[in-house]
Amino acid sequence: MIKNINSLSSKTSDGINGTCIIAGDKSISHRALMFSSIAEGTTQITGLLQSTDVYSTLNALRELGVNILTQDQNVVRVNGVGMHGLQSPKKILDLGNSGTGVRLLMGLVGSQQITATFTGDESLSKRPMRRITNPLSEMGIQIKDNGNGILPITVSGRSNPLPLTYNSPVASAQIKSSILLAGLNARGLTSVSEPTKSRDHTERLLSHFGVFVDTKTNVDGFYVASLTGGAKLKARDITIPRDPSSAAFLIVAALITKNSCISMPNIGINPQRVGLITTLREMGGNIEITNVREVGGEEVADIKVSSSSLKGVVVPAERAPSMIDEYPILTIAAATASGSTLMENIGELRHKETDRIAVMAKGLRLAGINVDEAASSMCVHGLAEKKGFATIKGGFRISSEHDHRIAMSFLTLGLISENMIVVDGVSTIDTSFPSFVKTMNRHGARID
Ligand code: S3P
């Protein structure tokens, strides 16, 4: 845990090596807690991510009346309350920094005869919620905000929401999941379509708990997920795959530093999460994926990465949802490549924990890297000579702007920096990857 530390610095590394154990997947950890809470029976979750975001969800579920036992670091037992068993909380539910936590829980609360008020930290309190509350209102769920579409928001659910057919304008797993969860107790078919398929952990994990979720991709390329309300979730133990979005920092760290070779076992390789690996391979990255297997309805594999001289590429627009959280760290790989890397269809990055396009562009420019920025695209002009490795001068300071992935990205850039890079506001790293500094240093980074 980084907790009370405000700043960290990072400087040149001689290589990233060894076998690295990455913690559990954040998206699946949130869902495992929520779904087991409304299941019938007791679920044992192994490998739950021990991060502040996941604990915000866990604590909110306890406030909603669910008995959750955290047995040891690795195993959590959830006594499900059934499809209508959640209770109105006595306290306001503070989801901290977690967009997934608050948005999915609003859907879950929406399908119960209870009322809950949601709030969050400075960053979450600026993020758009109408993308969730508008469709939930259409399902007859009562939503009260201050007229501005941001937190705090009070949701008064109903035991039988109206079923909804919703065409989402953006590919967003949070929108899709929130509506499907509200549809669990609706009388009829609730269906969500999205322009490109976003991560499908909700669909997979609901199936794991015995709920039939119909999925298809239409001829026009739209992906549709539907379920009929009234089915019961049945408790079933879960093992959480290790988080590819956390592994991303070690993958890029190993690629951009000389003399690196790192292995990471049991990483989730859901097709909607591996856009970064596809892109880095196209850039010339030496990344091996072996021992592909299935764990609890999700594919996992062992990943091995070694130093590679990278070249710029055009990242296809339709790949964005499968690497939406990885663009900050991709810009670091792009900065150290030869040639330019163009990223299109990334307007959603402006609505994450911070405006990730603006903040990454600002930091990269401080590092002497040319960046072109537009409303929904970004082009990074890499520093390396053809088939070479880049270094930067460094010696600057940047704020994370309350964004864990920004903080970890610039600390990773520090690995090729002659003078140290200082990042302020690093406690936010605890939201997704509390052991980031320890893990990076154990394998050859110099962050302190
Ligand atoms: C998440 C979905 C993504 C992602 C977020 C986690 C999830 O957001 O950025 O970090 O667990 O469903 P969107 O679905 O809004 O793009």
GROMACS .gro file of C-alpha atoms and ligand atoms in nm:
model
  464
    1MET     CA    1   0.000   0.000   0.000
    2ILE     CA    2   0.120   0.350  -0.080
    3LYS     CA    3  -0.145   0.517   0.139
    4ASN     CA    4   0.015   0.821   0.303
    5ILE     CA    5   0.291   0.886   0.053
    6ASN     CA    6   0.225   1.181  -0.174
    7SER     CA    7   0.515   1.170  -0.421
    8LEU     CA    8   0.736   0.905  -0.579
    9SER     CA    9   1.037   0.936  -0.805
   10SER     CA   10   1.161   0.697  -1.070
   11LYS     CA   11   1.496   0.672  -1.249
   12THR     CA   12   1.696   0.464  -1.498
   13SER     CA   13   1.667   0.087  -1.465
   14ASP     CA   14   1.916  -0.173  -1.587
   15GLY     CA   15   1.635  -0.407  -1.691
   16ILE     CA   16   1.314  -0.571  -1.568
   17ASN     CA   17   1.359  -0.941  -1.493
   18GLY     CA   18   1.223  -1.246  -1.311
   19THR     CA   19   0.885  -1.409  -1.258
   20CYS     CA   20   0.621  -1.165  -1.144
   21ILE     CA   21   0.295  -1.245  -0.963
   22ILE     CA   22   0.027  -0.989  -1.055
   23ALA     CA   23  -0.279  -0.943  -0.829
   24GLY     CA   24  -0.641  -1.024  -0.917
   25ASP     CA   25  -0.840  -0.851  -1.191
   26LYS     CA   26  -1.019  -0.538  -1.072
   27SER     CA   27  -1.322  -0.558  -1.303
   28ILE     CA   28  -1.386  -0.923  -1.217
   29SER     CA   29  -1.328  -0.864  -0.843
   30HIS     CA   30  -1.605  -0.599  -0.832
   31ARG     CA   31  -1.843  -0.827  -1.018
   32ALA     CA   32  -1.757  -1.136  -0.811
   33LEU     CA   33  -1.849  -0.948  -0.493
   34MET     CA   34  -2.172  -0.802  -0.634
   35PHE     CA   35  -2.304  -1.117  -0.798
   36SER     CA   36  -2.223  -1.343  -0.505
   37SER     CA   37  -2.405  -1.093  -0.279
   38ILE     CA   38  -2.737  -1.150  -0.457
   39ALA     CA   39  -2.683  -1.522  -0.512
   40GLU     CA   40  -2.849  -1.798  -0.312
   41GLY     CA   41  -2.587  -1.963  -0.092
   42THR     CA   42  -2.225  -1.894  -0.001
   43THR     CA   43  -1.958  -1.817  -0.257
   44GLN     CA   44  -1.586  -1.850  -0.198
   45ILE     CA   45  -1.380  -1.600  -0.399
   46THR     CA   46  -1.010  -1.680  -0.440
   47GLY     CA   47  -0.764  -1.416  -0.557
   48LEU     CA   48  -0.983  -1.110  -0.498
   49LEU     CA   49  -0.787  -0.790  -0.568
   50GLN     CA   50  -0.702  -0.624  -0.235
   51SER     CA   51  -0.729  -0.264  -0.356
   52THR     CA   52  -0.914   0.042  -0.231
   53ASP     CA   53  -1.157   0.041  -0.527
   54VAL     CA   54  -1.256  -0.319  -0.463
   55TYR     CA   55  -1.287  -0.253  -0.088
   56SER     CA   56  -1.518   0.043  -0.163
   57THR     CA   57  -1.752  -0.204  -0.333
   58LEU     CA   58  -1.708  -0.462  -0.057
   59ASN     CA   59  -1.790  -0.206   0.215
   60ALA     CA   60  -2.091  -0.075   0.022
   61LEU     CA   61  -2.227  -0.431  -0.006
   62ARG     CA   62  -2.183  -0.475   0.370
   63GLU     CA   63  -2.384  -0.153   0.419
   64LEU     CA   64  -2.650  -0.309   0.194
   65GLY     CA   65  -2.678  -0.594   0.443
   66VAL     CA   66  -2.446  -0.858   0.296
   67ASN     CA   67  -2.228  -1.067   0.526
   68ILE     CA   68  -1.879  -1.083   0.373
   69LEU     CA   69  -1.595  -1.264   0.551
   70THR     CA   70  -1.241  -1.171   0.454
   71GLN     CA   71  -1.071  -1.491   0.573
   72ASP     CA   72  -0.715  -1.420   0.464
   73GLN     CA   73  -0.533  -1.218   0.200
   74ASN     CA   74  -0.651  -1.448  -0.070
   75VAL     CA   75  -0.993  -1.590   0.017
   76VAL     CA   76  -1.324  -1.409   0.074
   77ARG     CA   77  -1.657  -1.575   0.156
   78VAL     CA   78  -1.982  -1.403   0.065
   79ASN     CA   79  -2.315  -1.515   0.214
   80GLY     CA   80  -2.559  -1.425  -0.063
   81VAL     CA   81  -2.890  -1.264   0.035
   82GLY     CA   82  -3.082  -1.373  -0.277
   83MET     CA   83  -3.240  -1.170  -0.555
   84HIS     CA   84  -3.449  -0.941  -0.330
   85GLY     CA   85  -3.247  -0.950  -0.007
   86LEU     CA   86  -3.048  -0.624  -0.012
   87GLN     CA   87  -3.145  -0.366   0.253
   88SER     CA   88  -3.150   0.014   0.243
   89PRO     CA   89  -2.819   0.128   0.393
   90LYS     CA   90  -2.812   0.350   0.701
   91LYS     CA   91  -2.514   0.542   0.564
   92ILE     CA   92  -2.436   0.715   0.235
   93LEU     CA   93  -2.244   0.472   0.014
   94ASP     CA   94  -1.902   0.623  -0.059
   95LEU     CA   95  -1.747   0.449  -0.358
   96GLY     CA   96  -1.424   0.649  -0.337
   97ASN     CA   97  -1.253   0.657  -0.677
   98SER     CA   98  -1.442   0.364  -0.828
   99GLY     CA   99  -1.649   0.429  -1.140
  100THR     CA  100  -1.718   0.058  -1.184
  101GLY     CA  101  -1.827   0.025  -0.821
  102VAL     CA  102  -2.074   0.312  -0.827
  103ARG     CA  103  -2.216   0.254  -1.174
  104LEU     CA  104  -2.277  -0.119  -1.133
  105LEU     CA  105  -2.414  -0.079  -0.782
  106MET     CA  106  -2.666   0.181  -0.902
  107GLY     CA  107  -2.804  -0.085  -1.138
  108LEU     CA  108  -2.805  -0.349  -0.865
  109VAL     CA  109  -2.986  -0.122  -0.616
  110GLY     CA  110  -3.225  -0.021  -0.896
  111SER     CA  111  -3.369  -0.372  -0.905
  112GLN     CA  112  -3.445  -0.392  -0.532
  113GLN     CA  113  -3.718  -0.221  -0.327
  114ILE     CA  114  -3.458  -0.009  -0.144
  115THR     CA  115  -3.311   0.341  -0.145
  116ALA     CA  116  -2.941   0.428  -0.137
  117THR     CA  117  -2.743   0.748  -0.181
  118PHE     CA  118  -2.408   0.725  -0.361
  119THR     CA  119  -2.109   0.954  -0.335
  120GLY     CA  120  -1.740   0.942  -0.424
  121ASP     CA  121  -1.405   1.122  -0.412
  122GLU     CA  122  -1.309   1.442  -0.594
  123SER     CA  123  -1.238   1.261  -0.921
  124LEU     CA  124  -1.547   1.034  -0.919
  125SER     CA  125  -1.768   1.331  -0.824
  126LYS     CA  126  -1.682   1.497  -1.156
  127ARG     CA  127  -1.754   1.196  -1.377
  128PRO     CA  128  -2.070   1.173  -1.592
  129MET     CA  129  -2.348   0.957  -1.445
  130ARG     CA  130  -2.638   1.034  -1.683
  131ARG     CA  131  -2.506   0.760  -1.912
  132ILE     CA  132  -2.630   0.526  -1.635
  133THR     CA  133  -2.911   0.719  -1.467
  134ASN     CA  134  -3.098   0.801  -1.792
  135PRO     CA  135  -3.151   0.436  -1.893
  136LEU     CA  136  -3.221   0.337  -1.529
  137SER     CA  137  -3.493   0.608  -1.517
  138GLU     CA  138  -3.645   0.456  -1.831
  139MET     CA  139  -3.677   0.133  -1.631
  140GLY     CA  140  -3.895   0.315  -1.377
  141ILE     CA  141  -3.614   0.348  -1.122
  142GLN     CA  142  -3.623   0.678  -0.933
  143ILE     CA  143  -3.308   0.887  -0.957
  144LYS     CA  144  -3.241   1.206  -0.763
  145ASP     CA  145  -2.935   1.422  -0.827
  146ASN     CA  146  -2.876   1.795  -0.798
  147GLY     CA  147  -2.988   1.845  -1.157
  148ASN     CA  148  -2.630   1.815  -1.280
  149GLY     CA  149  -2.592   1.443  -1.359
  150ILE     CA  150  -2.305   1.390  -1.115
  151LEU     CA  151  -2.270   1.244  -0.764
  152PRO     CA  152  -2.417   1.252  -0.504
  153ILE     CA  153  -2.712   1.058  -0.647
  154THR     CA  154  -2.998   0.882  -0.467
  155VAL     CA  155  -3.143   0.570  -0.629
  156SER     CA  156  -3.482   0.436  -0.521
  157GLY     CA  157  -3.515   0.096  -0.678
  158ARG     CA  158  -3.815  -0.127  -0.737
  159SER     CA  159  -3.855  -0.498  -0.704
  160ASN     CA  160  -3.974  -0.529  -1.064
  161PRO     CA  161  -3.819  -0.264  -1.290
  162LEU     CA  162  -3.953  -0.222  -1.644
  163PRO     CA  163  -3.757  -0.423  -1.900
  164LEU     CA  164  -3.558  -0.206  -2.141
  165THR     CA  165  -3.412  -0.229  -2.490
  166TYR     CA  166  -3.124   0.015  -2.487
  167ASN     CA  167  -2.895   0.119  -2.772
  168SER     CA  168  -2.586   0.256  -2.602
  169PRO     CA  169  -2.411   0.528  -2.802
  170VAL     CA  170  -2.073   0.421  -2.656
  171ALA     CA  171  -1.906   0.084  -2.605
  172SER     CA  172  -1.902   0.079  -2.226
  173ALA     CA  173  -1.903  -0.225  -1.999
  174GLN     CA  174  -2.014  -0.007  -1.710
  175ILE     CA  175  -2.329   0.109  -1.896
  176LYS     CA  176  -2.403  -0.241  -2.026
  177SER     CA  177  -2.351  -0.403  -1.686
  178SER     CA  178  -2.553  -0.151  -1.487
  179ILE     CA  179  -2.857  -0.197  -1.714
  180LEU     CA  180  -2.828  -0.577  -1.718
  181LEU     CA  181  -2.808  -0.583  -1.337
  182ALA     CA  182  -3.119  -0.363  -1.312
  183GLY     CA  183  -3.284  -0.607  -1.557
  184LEU     CA  184  -3.224  -0.909  -1.332
  185ASN     CA  185  -3.554  -0.851  -1.152
  186ALA     CA  186  -3.743  -0.693  -1.445
  187ARG     CA  187  -4.051  -0.865  -1.584
  188GLY     CA  188  -3.930  -0.948  -1.933
  189LEU     CA  189  -3.631  -0.909  -2.162
  190THR     CA  190  -3.369  -0.641  -2.101
  191SER     CA  191  -3.126  -0.592  -2.383
  192VAL     CA  192  -2.829  -0.362  -2.440
  193SER     CA  193  -2.657  -0.302  -2.772
  194GLU     CA  194  -2.323  -0.128  -2.815
  195PRO     CA  195  -2.133  -0.013  -3.128
  196THR     CA  196  -1.833  -0.239  -3.049
  197LYS     CA  197  -1.819  -0.514  -2.791
  198SER     CA  198  -1.683  -0.391  -2.456
  199ARG     CA  199  -1.541  -0.622  -2.188
  200ASP     CA  200  -1.790  -0.902  -2.126
  201HIS     CA  201  -1.706  -1.006  -1.767
  202THR     CA  202  -2.067  -0.939  -1.658
  203GLU     CA  203  -2.208  -1.170  -1.923
  204ARG     CA  204  -1.953  -1.443  -1.844
  205LEU     CA  205  -1.985  -1.423  -1.466
  206LEU     CA  206  -2.367  -1.412  -1.470
  207SER     CA  207  -2.352  -1.732  -1.677
  208HIS     CA  208  -2.111  -1.877  -1.418
  209PHE     CA  209  -2.384  -1.809  -1.157
  210GLY     CA  210  -2.644  -1.988  -1.371
  211VAL     CA  211  -2.818  -1.694  -1.544
  212PHE     CA  212  -2.866  -1.728  -1.918
  213VAL     CA  213  -2.732  -1.423  -2.101
  214ASP     CA  214  -2.790  -1.421  -2.475
  215THR     CA  215  -2.511  -1.252  -2.673
  216LYS     CA  216  -2.473  -1.188  -3.046
  217THR     CA  217  -2.307  -0.953  -3.291
  218ASN     CA  218  -2.549  -0.820  -3.555
  219VAL     CA  219  -2.472  -0.784  -3.925
  220ASP     CA  220  -2.416  -0.410  -3.870
  221GLY     CA  221  -2.143  -0.497  -3.618
  222PHE     CA  222  -2.344  -0.399  -3.309
  223TYR     CA  223  -2.299  -0.633  -3.012
  224VAL     CA  224  -2.613  -0.718  -2.813
  225ALA     CA  225  -2.641  -0.877  -2.465
  226SER     CA  226  -2.986  -0.969  -2.328
  227LEU     CA  227  -3.133  -1.142  -2.027
  228THR     CA  228  -3.481  -1.223  -1.901
  229GLY     CA  229  -3.558  -1.102  -1.550
  230GLY     CA  230  -3.658  -1.343  -1.275
  231ALA     CA  231  -3.372  -1.591  -1.295
  232LYS     CA  232  -3.193  -1.674  -0.970
  233LEU     CA  233  -2.817  -1.658  -0.921
  234LYS     CA  234  -2.675  -1.971  -0.758
  235ALA     CA  235  -2.362  -1.943  -0.545
  236ARG     CA  236  -2.058  -2.091  -0.718
  237ASP     CA  237  -1.693  -2.050  -0.616
  238ILE     CA  238  -1.476  -1.821  -0.827
  239THR     CA  239  -1.104  -1.790  -0.892
  240ILE     CA  240  -1.015  -1.445  -1.021
  241PRO     CA  241  -0.766  -1.425  -1.311
  242ARG     CA  242  -0.470  -1.188  -1.264
  243ASP     CA  243  -0.522  -0.837  -1.398
  244PRO     CA  244  -0.398  -0.771  -1.755
  245SER     CA  245  -0.437  -0.396  -1.694
  246SER     CA  246  -0.185  -0.414  -1.407
  247ALA     CA  247   0.043  -0.650  -1.601
  248ALA     CA  248   0.045  -0.381  -1.873
  249PHE     CA  249   0.291  -0.167  -1.673
  250LEU     CA  250   0.541  -0.451  -1.638
  251ILE     CA  251   0.496  -0.549  -2.001
  252VAL     CA  252   0.584  -0.197  -2.122
  253ALA     CA  253   0.858  -0.158  -1.859
  254ALA     CA  254   1.028  -0.475  -1.990
  255LEU     CA  255   0.989  -0.377  -2.357
  256ILE     CA  256   1.139  -0.028  -2.328
  257THR     CA  257   1.439  -0.113  -2.105
  258LYS     CA  258   1.746  -0.302  -2.231
  259ASN     CA  259   1.840  -0.643  -2.081
  260SER     CA  260   1.484  -0.728  -1.973
  261CYS     CA  261   1.298  -1.057  -1.968
  262ILE     CA  262   0.998  -1.105  -1.739
  263SER     CA  263   0.738  -1.380  -1.702
  264MET     CA  264   0.389  -1.335  -1.558
  265PRO     CA  265   0.176  -1.647  -1.498
  266ASN     CA  266  -0.207  -1.668  -1.494
  267ILE     CA  267  -0.288  -1.336  -1.660
  268GLY     CA  268  -0.644  -1.283  -1.790
  269ILE     CA  269  -0.649  -1.276  -2.169
  270ASN     CA  270  -1.018  -1.206  -2.231
  271PRO     CA  271  -1.027  -1.087  -2.598
  272GLN     CA  272  -1.190  -0.761  -2.484
  273ARG     CA  273  -0.888  -0.686  -2.264
  274VAL     CA  274  -0.585  -0.772  -2.478
  275GLY     CA  275  -0.583  -0.484  -2.728
  276LEU     CA  276  -0.259  -0.353  -2.575
  277ILE     CA  277  -0.075  -0.682  -2.631
  278THR     CA  278  -0.194  -0.694  -2.995
  279THR     CA  279  -0.078  -0.335  -3.048
  280LEU     CA  280   0.260  -0.384  -2.880
  281ARG     CA  281   0.325  -0.693  -3.091
  282GLU     CA  282   0.245  -0.490  -3.405
  283MET     CA  283   0.501  -0.236  -3.278
  284GLY     CA  284   0.762  -0.512  -3.272
  285GLY     CA  285   0.725  -0.611  -2.906
  286ASN     CA  286   0.853  -0.956  -2.815
  287ILE     CA  287   0.558  -1.094  -2.614
  288GLU     CA  288   0.494  -1.467  -2.585
  289ILE     CA  289   0.160  -1.609  -2.470
  290THR     CA  290   0.167  -1.974  -2.363
  291ASN     CA  291  -0.033  -2.225  -2.159
  292VAL     CA  292  -0.373  -2.081  -2.255
  293ARG     CA  293  -0.649  -2.233  -2.039
  294GLU     CA  294  -0.988  -2.150  -1.888
  295VAL     CA  295  -1.055  -2.053  -1.526
  296GLY     CA  296  -1.416  -1.987  -1.419
  297GLY     CA  297  -1.533  -1.891  -1.767
  298GLU     CA  298  -1.236  -1.661  -1.840
  299GLU     CA  299  -0.924  -1.741  -2.045
  300VAL     CA  300  -0.587  -1.705  -1.872
  301ALA     CA  301  -0.231  -1.759  -1.994
  302ASP     CA  302   0.135  -1.714  -1.905
  303ILE     CA  303   0.299  -1.408  -2.058
  304LYS     CA  304   0.671  -1.358  -2.124
  305VAL     CA  305   0.812  -1.024  -2.240
  306SER     CA  306   1.164  -0.919  -2.338
  307SER     CA  307   1.337  -0.594  -2.440
  308SER     CA  308   1.235  -0.490  -2.791
  309SER     CA  309   1.299  -0.191  -3.014
  310LEU     CA  310   0.952  -0.065  -3.096
  311LYS     CA  311   0.816   0.117  -3.401
  312GLY     CA  312   0.512   0.344  -3.431
  313VAL     CA  313   0.179   0.210  -3.562
  314VAL     CA  314  -0.177   0.321  -3.626
  315VAL     CA  315  -0.403   0.169  -3.358
  316PRO     CA  316  -0.734   0.081  -3.529
  317ALA     CA  317  -1.037   0.273  -3.400
  318GLU     CA  318  -1.238  -0.046  -3.334
  319ARG     CA  319  -0.968  -0.177  -3.097
  320ALA     CA  320  -1.027   0.103  -2.844
  321PRO     CA  321  -1.274  -0.079  -2.613
  322SER     CA  322  -1.036  -0.375  -2.573
  323MET     CA  323  -0.757  -0.152  -2.442
  324ILE     CA  324  -0.946   0.146  -2.306
  325ASP     CA  325  -0.753   0.152  -1.976
  326GLU     CA  326  -0.417   0.091  -2.145
  327TYR     CA  327  -0.380   0.406  -2.358
  328PRO     CA  328  -0.182   0.595  -2.089
  329ILE     CA  329   0.084   0.322  -2.076
  330LEU     CA  330   0.070   0.274  -2.456
  331THR     CA  331   0.167   0.641  -2.497
  332ILE     CA  332   0.484   0.565  -2.296
  333ALA     CA  333   0.572   0.275  -2.530
  334ALA     CA  334   0.491   0.503  -2.826
  335ALA     CA  335   0.716   0.778  -2.689
  336THR     CA  336   1.012   0.539  -2.683
  337ALA     CA  337   0.943   0.390  -3.030
  338SER     CA  338   1.080   0.500  -3.366
  339GLY     CA  339   0.818   0.683  -3.573
  340SER     CA  340   0.469   0.798  -3.475
  341THR     CA  341   0.180   0.616  -3.311
  342LEU     CA  342  -0.172   0.733  -3.393
  343MET     CA  343  -0.455   0.644  -3.153
  344GLU     CA  344  -0.807   0.709  -3.281
  345ASN     CA  345  -1.158   0.680  -3.133
  346ILE     CA  346  -1.032   0.748  -2.781
  347GLY     CA  347  -1.271   1.031  -2.681
  348GLU     CA  348  -1.387   0.817  -2.385
  349LEU     CA  349  -1.045   0.877  -2.225
  350ARG     CA  350  -1.155   1.232  -2.151
  351HIS     CA  351  -1.419   1.089  -1.910
  352LYS     CA  352  -1.199   0.857  -1.704
  353GLU     CA  353  -1.050   0.930  -1.359
  354THR     CA  354  -0.912   1.243  -1.530
  355ASP     CA  355  -0.893   1.366  -1.889
  356ARG     CA  356  -0.630   1.110  -1.984
  357ILE     CA  357  -0.558   1.257  -2.330
  358ALA     CA  358  -0.482   1.604  -2.190
  359VAL     CA  359  -0.282   1.483  -1.888
  360MET     CA  360  -0.068   1.233  -2.082
  361ALA     CA  361   0.000   1.491  -2.355
  362LYS     CA  362   0.109   1.745  -2.094
  363GLY     CA  363   0.351   1.505  -1.923
  364LEU     CA  364   0.495   1.369  -2.249
  365ARG     CA  365   0.565   1.723  -2.368
  366LEU     CA  366   0.749   1.791  -2.040
  367ALA     CA  367   0.962   1.487  -2.128
  368GLY     CA  368   1.049   1.643  -2.465
  369ILE     CA  369   0.815   1.427  -2.672
  370ASN     CA  370   0.601   1.577  -2.950
  371VAL     CA  371   0.232   1.499  -2.918
  372ASP     CA  372  -0.062   1.604  -3.138
  373GLU     CA  373  -0.394   1.602  -2.961
  374ALA     CA  374  -0.752   1.627  -3.093
  375ALA     CA  375  -1.096   1.578  -2.937
  376SER     CA  376  -1.092   1.200  -2.976
  377SER     CA  377  -0.744   1.112  -3.099
  378MET     CA  378  -0.381   1.151  -3.012
  379CYS     CA  379  -0.055   1.104  -3.204
  380VAL     CA  380   0.274   1.047  -3.019
  381HIS     CA  381   0.600   1.104  -3.209
  382GLY     CA  382   0.853   0.856  -3.074
  383LEU     CA  383   1.213   0.940  -2.987
  384ALA     CA  384   1.404   0.627  -3.085
  385GLU     CA  385   1.626   0.582  -3.390
  386LYS     CA  386   1.519   0.292  -3.613
  387LYS     CA  387   1.579  -0.037  -3.428
  388GLY     CA  388   1.709   0.148  -3.124
  389PHE     CA  389   1.610   0.220  -2.765
  390ALA     CA  390   1.521   0.569  -2.643
  391THR     CA  391   1.626   0.755  -2.330
  392ILE     CA  392   1.496   1.088  -2.205
  393LYS     CA  393   1.656   1.361  -1.994
  394GLY     CA  394   1.378   1.369  -1.732
  395GLY     CA  395   1.418   1.598  -1.435
  396PHE     CA  396   1.055   1.712  -1.422
  397ARG     CA  397   0.759   1.683  -1.190
  398ILE     CA  398   0.401   1.591  -1.283
  399SER     CA  399   0.071   1.541  -1.099
  400SER     CA  400  -0.132   1.220  -1.135
  401GLU     CA  401  -0.453   1.431  -1.128
  402HIS     CA  402  -0.611   1.163  -0.902
  403ASP     CA  403  -0.554   0.898  -1.169
  404HIS     CA  404  -0.372   0.574  -1.082
  405ARG     CA  405  -0.293   0.483  -1.441
  406ILE     CA  406  -0.139   0.827  -1.510
  407ALA     CA  407   0.080   0.793  -1.198
  408MET     CA  408   0.200   0.441  -1.291
  409SER     CA  409   0.260   0.540  -1.655
  410PHE     CA  410   0.497   0.827  -1.571
  411LEU     CA  411   0.678   0.618  -1.310
  412THR     CA  412   0.731   0.360  -1.586
  413LEU     CA  413   0.868   0.632  -1.817
  414GLY     CA  414   1.119   0.708  -1.540
  415LEU     CA  415   1.288   0.373  -1.612
  416ILE     CA  416   1.451   0.527  -1.921
  417SER     CA  417   1.512   0.870  -1.773
  418GLU     CA  418   1.863   1.007  -1.700
  419ASN     CA  419   1.730   1.237  -1.427
  420MET     CA  420   1.445   1.134  -1.207
  421ILE     CA  421   1.079   1.195  -1.282
  422VAL     CA  422   0.875   1.292  -0.977
  423VAL     CA  423   0.505   1.208  -0.970
  424ASP     CA  424   0.273   1.379  -0.718
  425GLY     CA  425  -0.058   1.231  -0.599
  426VAL     CA  426   0.056   0.869  -0.606
  427SER     CA  427  -0.166   0.729  -0.329
  428THR     CA  428  -0.429   0.680  -0.600
  429ILE     CA  429  -0.221   0.380  -0.718
  430ASP     CA  430  -0.378   0.188  -0.427
  431THR     CA  431  -0.712   0.190  -0.612
  432SER     CA  432  -0.594  -0.077  -0.858
  433PHE     CA  433  -0.235  -0.195  -0.793
  434PRO     CA  434  -0.133  -0.142  -0.428
  435SER     CA  435   0.187  -0.345  -0.467
  436PHE     CA  436   0.298  -0.154  -0.779
  437VAL     CA  437   0.616  -0.001  -0.629
  438LYS     CA  438   0.722  -0.318  -0.446
  439THR     CA  439   0.655  -0.531  -0.753
  440MET     CA  440   0.835  -0.298  -0.996
  441ASN     CA  441   1.138  -0.261  -0.766
  442ARG     CA  442   1.160  -0.634  -0.698
  443HIS     CA  443   1.202  -0.683  -1.072
  444GLY     CA  444   1.456  -0.408  -1.137
  445ALA     CA  445   1.287  -0.065  -1.125
  446ARG     CA  446   1.420   0.217  -0.907
  447ILE     CA  447   1.112   0.389  -0.768
  448ASP     CA  448   1.113   0.558  -0.429
  449S3P     C1  449  -1.470  -0.122  -1.652
  449S3P     C2  450  -1.505  -0.071  -1.774
  449S3P     C3  451  -1.431   0.035  -1.843
  449S3P     C4  452  -1.296   0.063  -1.779
  449S3P     C5  453  -1.302   0.061  -1.630
  449S3P     C6  454  -1.351  -0.073  -1.579
  449S3P     C7  455  -1.552  -0.229  -1.593
  449S3P     O1  456  -1.508   0.153  -1.841
  449S3P     O2  457  -1.245   0.187  -1.823
  449S3P     O3  458  -1.172   0.085  -1.575
  449S3P     O4  459  -1.505  -0.297  -1.501
  449S3P     O5  460  -1.664  -0.248  -1.639
  449S3P     P1  461  -1.621   0.180  -1.954
  449S3P     O6  462  -1.696   0.056  -1.964
  449S3P     O7  463  -1.705   0.291  -1.906
  449S3P     O8  464  -1.542   0.214  -2.076
   0.00000   0.00000   0.00000
